[in-house]
Structures are given as structure tokens and as C-alpha cells.
Short mmCIF file of C-alpha atoms in Angstrom, two decimals:
data_model
loop_
_atom_site.label_atom_id
_atom_site.label_comp_id
_atom_site.label_asym_id
_atom_site.label_seq_id
_atom_site.Cartn_x
_atom_site.Cartn_y
_atom_site.Cartn_z
CA ASP A 1379 0.00 0.00 0.00
CA ALA A 1380 1.26 3.47 -0.81
CA LYS A 1381 1.99 5.33 2.41
CA THR A 1382 2.70 8.91 3.38
CA THR A 1383 5.37 10.36 5.64
CA GLN A 1384 4.80 13.59 7.55
CA PRO A 1385 6.72 15.36 10.30
CA ASN A 1386 5.27 14.69 13.72
CA SER A 1387 4.98 18.38 14.57
CA MET A 1388 5.56 21.88 13.23
CA GLU A 1389 5.34 25.37 14.65
CA SER A 1390 4.32 28.60 13.00
CA ASN A 1391 3.64 32.17 13.96
CA GLU A 1392 0.29 33.81 13.49
CA GLU A 1393 -0.22 35.58 10.15
CA GLU A 1394 2.78 33.86 8.58
CA PRO A 1395 2.57 31.24 5.80
CA VAL A 1396 2.84 27.58 6.74
CA HIS A 1397 4.17 24.84 4.48
CA LEU A 1398 3.24 21.34 5.62
CA PRO A 1399 5.22 18.66 3.74
CA CYS A 1400 4.17 15.13 2.83
CA ASN A 1401 6.25 12.44 1.16
CA HIS A 1402 4.60 9.65 -0.82
CA SER A 1403 7.33 8.05 -2.89
CA THR A 1404 5.29 4.93 -3.79
CA ILE A 1405 2.24 6.82 -5.06
CA SER A 1406 0.40 5.19 -7.97
CA GLY A 1407 -1.13 6.86 -10.99
CA THR A 1408 -4.68 6.61 -9.62
CA ASP A 1409 -3.89 7.87 -6.10
CA TYR A 1410 -5.38 11.24 -5.26
CA ILE A 1411 -3.63 13.24 -2.54
CA HIS A 1412 -6.06 14.29 0.17
CA TRP A 1413 -5.51 16.58 3.14
CA TYR A 1414 -7.69 16.66 6.20
CA ARG A 1415 -7.27 18.46 9.49
CA GLN A 1416 -8.58 17.75 12.94
CA LEU A 1417 -9.08 20.56 15.41
CA PRO A 1418 -8.98 19.70 19.13
CA SER A 1419 -11.99 17.65 20.24
CA GLN A 1420 -13.55 17.69 16.77
CA GLY A 1421 -13.94 15.32 13.86
CA PRO A 1422 -11.60 15.55 10.87
CA GLU A 1423 -12.38 18.21 8.32
CA TYR A 1424 -11.69 17.95 4.60
CA VAL A 1425 -9.19 20.57 3.42
CA ILE A 1426 -8.19 19.92 -0.18
CA HIS A 1427 -7.29 17.21 -2.68
CA GLY A 1428 -5.44 16.95 -5.99
CA LEU A 1429 -4.03 14.52 -8.53
CA THR A 1430 -1.28 16.16 -10.55
CA SER A 1431 -1.83 19.91 -10.74
CA ASN A 1432 -1.60 22.45 -7.95
CA VAL A 1433 -4.96 23.24 -6.38
CA ASN A 1434 -6.33 26.25 -4.52
CA ASN A 1435 -9.45 26.69 -2.45
CA ARG A 1436 -10.64 29.06 0.23
CA MET A 1437 -8.86 27.13 2.97
CA ALA A 1438 -5.47 26.32 1.49
CA SER A 1439 -3.31 25.52 -1.52
CA LEU A 1440 -1.87 22.17 -2.48
CA ALA A 1441 1.43 22.07 -4.32
CA ILE A 1442 2.25 18.71 -5.94
CA ALA A 1443 5.75 17.86 -7.10
CA GLU A 1444 6.18 17.11 -10.77
CA ASP A 1445 7.04 13.46 -10.04
CA ARG A 1446 4.13 13.32 -7.54
CA LYS A 1447 6.36 11.80 -4.89
CA SER A 1448 5.77 14.66 -2.51
CA SER A 1449 3.29 17.43 -1.87
CA THR A 1450 2.95 20.50 0.33
CA LEU A 1451 -0.12 21.94 1.96
CA ILE A 1452 0.16 25.71 2.14
CA LEU A 1453 -1.76 27.85 4.61
CA HIS A 1454 -1.19 31.37 3.35
CA ARG A 1455 -1.70 33.21 6.64
CA ALA A 1456 -1.88 31.03 9.71
CA THR A 1457 -4.37 31.94 12.40
CA LEU A 1458 -4.76 30.50 15.89
CA ARG A 1459 -7.79 28.60 14.56
CA ASP A 1460 -5.48 26.68 12.20
CA ALA A 1461 -3.83 24.87 15.12
CA ALA A 1462 -4.72 21.23 14.42
CA VAL A 1463 -3.43 17.84 13.33
CA TYR A 1464 -3.04 17.76 9.54
CA TYR A 1465 -3.33 14.44 7.73
CA CYS A 1466 -1.95 13.73 4.26
CA ILE A 1467 -3.71 10.68 2.78
CA LEU A 1468 -3.52 8.86 -0.53
CA ARG A 1469 -6.79 7.61 -1.94
CA ASP A 1470 -6.98 5.29 -4.94
CA VAL A 1471 -10.08 6.30 -6.87
CA SER A 1472 -9.91 3.23 -9.11
CA GLY A 1473 -10.96 1.11 -6.14
CA GLY A 1474 -7.50 -0.34 -5.63
CA SER A 1475 -5.75 -1.06 -2.37
CA ASN A 1476 -5.83 2.55 -1.15
CA TYR A 1477 -9.51 3.23 -1.86
CA LYS A 1478 -10.30 3.43 1.83
CA LEU A 1479 -9.43 6.69 3.57
CA THR A 1480 -6.64 5.58 5.92
CA PHE A 1481 -5.39 8.03 8.52
CA GLY A 1482 -1.84 8.07 9.86
CA LYS A 1483 -0.71 10.14 12.83
CA GLY A 1484 -0.44 13.38 10.88
CA THR A 1485 1.43 16.59 11.70
CA LEU A 1486 0.51 18.55 14.80
CA LEU A 1487 0.62 22.23 13.86
CA THR A 1488 1.11 24.73 16.67
CA VAL A 1489 0.43 28.38 15.88
CA ASN A 1490 2.07 30.93 18.14
CA PRO A 1491 0.41 34.33 18.70
CA ASN B 1345 -26.26 23.37 8.87
CA ALA B 1346 -26.01 20.35 6.59
CA GLY B 1347 -23.74 17.63 7.84
CA VAL B 1348 -23.32 14.47 9.87
CA THR B 1349 -25.04 14.19 13.23
CA GLN B 1350 -23.94 11.68 15.85
CA THR B 1351 -25.75 10.73 19.05
CA PRO B 1352 -24.98 10.52 21.89
CA LYS B 1353 -21.98 12.82 22.29
CA PHE B 1354 -20.80 11.13 25.50
CA GLN B 1355 -21.50 7.71 27.02
CA VAL B 1356 -20.20 5.65 29.91
CA LEU B 1357 -20.88 1.92 29.83
CA LYS B 1358 -20.12 -0.93 32.16
CA THR B 1359 -18.28 -3.93 30.80
CA GLY B 1360 -20.75 -6.27 29.13
CA GLN B 1361 -23.42 -3.67 28.46
CA SER B 1362 -24.63 -3.03 24.95
CA MET B 1363 -25.39 0.20 23.13
CA THR B 1364 -26.00 1.63 19.69
CA LEU B 1365 -24.31 4.72 18.32
CA GLN B 1366 -26.49 6.62 15.89
CA CYS B 1367 -25.39 8.55 12.81
CA ALA B 1368 -27.43 10.49 10.28
CA GLN B 1369 -26.42 12.62 7.29
CA ASP B 1370 -28.55 15.06 5.33
CA MET B 1371 -26.33 15.55 2.27
CA ASN B 1372 -27.85 12.70 0.21
CA HIS B 1373 -24.51 10.90 0.32
CA ASN B 1374 -24.37 7.28 -0.78
CA SER B 1375 -21.48 6.05 1.38
CA MET B 1376 -21.10 6.08 5.15
CA TYR B 1377 -18.33 5.04 7.52
CA TRP B 1378 -17.55 4.38 11.16
CA TYR B 1379 -14.08 5.12 12.54
CA ARG B 1380 -12.58 4.95 16.00
CA GLN B 1381 -9.76 7.09 17.36
CA ASP B 1382 -7.70 6.11 20.37
CA PRO B 1383 -5.57 8.67 22.25
CA GLY B 1384 -2.59 9.86 20.20
CA MET B 1385 -3.58 7.68 17.25
CA GLY B 1386 -4.98 8.23 13.82
CA LEU B 1387 -8.47 7.10 12.92
CA ARG B 1388 -9.11 3.44 12.12
CA LEU B 1389 -11.99 2.24 9.96
CA ILE B 1390 -14.41 -0.12 11.72
CA TYR B 1391 -17.14 -0.67 9.11
CA TYR B 1392 -18.37 1.06 6.03
CA SER B 1393 -21.42 1.09 3.80
CA ALA B 1394 -20.60 1.83 0.18
CA SER B 1395 -24.28 2.24 -0.67
CA GLU B 1396 -27.69 1.70 0.89
CA GLY B 1397 -28.20 -1.99 1.53
CA THR B 1398 -24.51 -2.90 1.73
CA THR B 1399 -22.05 -3.03 4.61
CA ASP B 1400 -18.49 -4.31 4.85
CA LYS B 1401 -15.74 -4.73 7.40
CA GLY B 1402 -12.94 -2.25 7.79
CA GLU B 1403 -9.66 -2.50 9.62
CA VAL B 1404 -10.96 -3.21 13.16
CA PRO B 1405 -14.47 -4.78 13.00
CA ASN B 1406 -14.27 -7.24 15.91
CA GLY B 1407 -16.79 -6.54 18.65
CA TYR B 1408 -19.00 -4.33 16.47
CA ASN B 1409 -22.01 -4.66 14.20
CA VAL B 1410 -23.55 -2.09 11.89
CA SER B 1411 -26.87 -1.41 10.22
CA ARG B 1412 -27.49 0.83 7.23
CA LEU B 1413 -31.07 1.66 8.14
CA ASN B 1414 -31.72 3.79 5.06
CA LYS B 1415 -29.73 6.19 2.90
CA ARG B 1416 -29.47 8.73 5.71
CA GLU B 1417 -28.71 6.56 8.75
CA PHE B 1418 -25.88 4.22 9.68
CA SER B 1419 -25.71 2.80 13.22
CA LEU B 1420 -22.90 1.09 15.09
CA ARG B 1421 -23.71 -1.46 17.79
CA LEU B 1422 -21.55 -2.77 20.60
CA GLU B 1423 -23.15 -6.02 21.78
CA SER B 1424 -20.98 -6.58 24.85
CA ALA B 1425 -18.78 -3.60 25.59
CA ALA B 1426 -15.18 -4.12 26.70
CA PRO B 1427 -12.68 -1.62 28.17
CA SER B 1428 -10.64 -1.93 24.94
CA GLN B 1429 -13.55 -0.26 23.15
CA THR B 1430 -13.04 2.96 25.09
CA SER B 1431 -12.46 5.43 22.29
CA VAL B 1432 -13.86 8.33 20.33
CA TYR B 1433 -16.12 7.16 17.52
CA PHE B 1434 -16.58 9.17 14.34
CA CYS B 1435 -19.15 8.68 11.65
CA ALA B 1436 -18.49 10.04 8.17
CA SER B 1437 -20.16 10.15 4.78
CA SER B 1438 -19.11 10.73 1.20
CA GLU B 1439 -20.92 11.21 -2.08
CA VAL B 1440 -19.82 7.85 -3.47
CA TRP B 1441 -17.54 4.98 -2.46
CA THR B 1442 -14.88 5.62 -5.07
CA GLY B 1443 -14.00 8.90 -6.68
CA PRO B 1444 -11.96 11.75 -5.24
CA TYR B 1445 -14.75 13.14 -3.09
CA GLY B 1446 -14.04 14.39 0.38
CA TYR B 1447 -15.55 12.85 3.50
CA THR B 1448 -17.70 14.81 5.93
CA PHE B 1449 -17.25 13.78 9.55
CA GLY B 1450 -19.48 14.11 12.58
CA SER B 1451 -18.27 15.60 15.83
CA GLY B 1452 -17.80 12.24 17.52
CA THR B 1453 -19.10 10.09 20.37
CA ARG B 1454 -16.79 9.79 23.36
CA LEU B 1455 -17.31 6.32 24.84
CA THR B 1456 -15.82 5.08 28.10
CA VAL B 1457 -16.20 1.44 29.12
CA VAL B 1458 -15.47 0.78 32.80
#
């Protein structure tokens, strides 16, 4: 199964950009890259997903390396409300071995005021 | 607000007791899921329902049963609760089983088995 590797924790300052890295060197052609976050005492929340091209939405941007072996979630201006665990997950939309959404331990993002 | 609603939010059970966790979604999603999250861990899939009328085992199904009551509702039952089932339980839904669609999660049920 294709897996992802994320740092256990990162720190940022409020109103500064945050770049959260994810490595997925064994990604397959039908694996979408999904990002979720989980705020304290809440359920996970969908953030963004992409396949090959960079993606932007109101919450964040997703930058995908040309070889697709890594990606970066970008929060353009971190706020205290962005403090959460961020999960990078591969999901095989062809119904292959990664079709289930499988959560690792993620990256704990701390935002300093 | 549209979303996934879980009841109850908190529950304490004695070992051997049974209970049912309820989940309902109002987004007309076809697929629904039950996850559990233990302290300091990621979420693990217990059971899922790809579409109304179907259910299947996930990563950690032992000790649980599920019912897809209709398109909106997906319940999780603990027949004889054990302390190892102390966890936070999350229900989720998605538009379809495959496809790149995001999941929507409920706010969780915090279960303690003593």
C-alpha cells in the first residue's frame, strides 16, 4: 500500500505562511492526494485534494511535485484557529488497495500568537 | 447546517453492556463510515457502507455490528462492551464509495467502558 510520511509536529507564527510537507514516494497513478485536518476535540475536516496539478481553495493551496512523490499543503496566513493535526492521505479512486481513507498520525501544527 | 449528526456525544458503559451509536447525514450521500480514534492515534476504519443496503468490514471490525437503516442513517452497535472499546467514535459520509470526493465527519461520540 502506498503510504505517506509527515513530520510529527511543526510550529508557526500567526499571520505567517505555513508549508506542511508530505512524502509519498510509492504513489500510484490513480492515487489522489487528500488533506484533512482535525481541530482539538472535533472530527476531521476535509481541506483539499489533488491529482497532478496544484490546487487552490478558500482554505489552502496544495502544491504537488512534478514526479508526484511529494506534496505540500500551504496555509497562506496562519491563524490561531489553524492549530490542528493535519493528515496527508492517498486515496486510490480506481478502487484499488488505497480506496479506503486511511489516517496516519499526521502533523501537529502549533500556531504561536 | 447540513452535515453528519452523531448521538450521543458522551456515554459511559459498564463492561458487558450493549449500546448503539447513531449517525445520520442530510447531504444525500451514498457512502457512510464508522471510525474509532484512540488517544494519540490516527483514525481506524471499523465498518463502512458503500451504498444503501450494503455493509463491509474495515480494519478493526471485531466486537462491532452495523446497520445501514436507510440512505441517511448508519448505526454502530456494541453487543458486549469491553474496556478496549473505550475510544472516540466518528461517523463520516461521502458522495460515493470511489471517486476523489471528500468525506464529511461528525463531531464524535466519546465512549468510556469501565
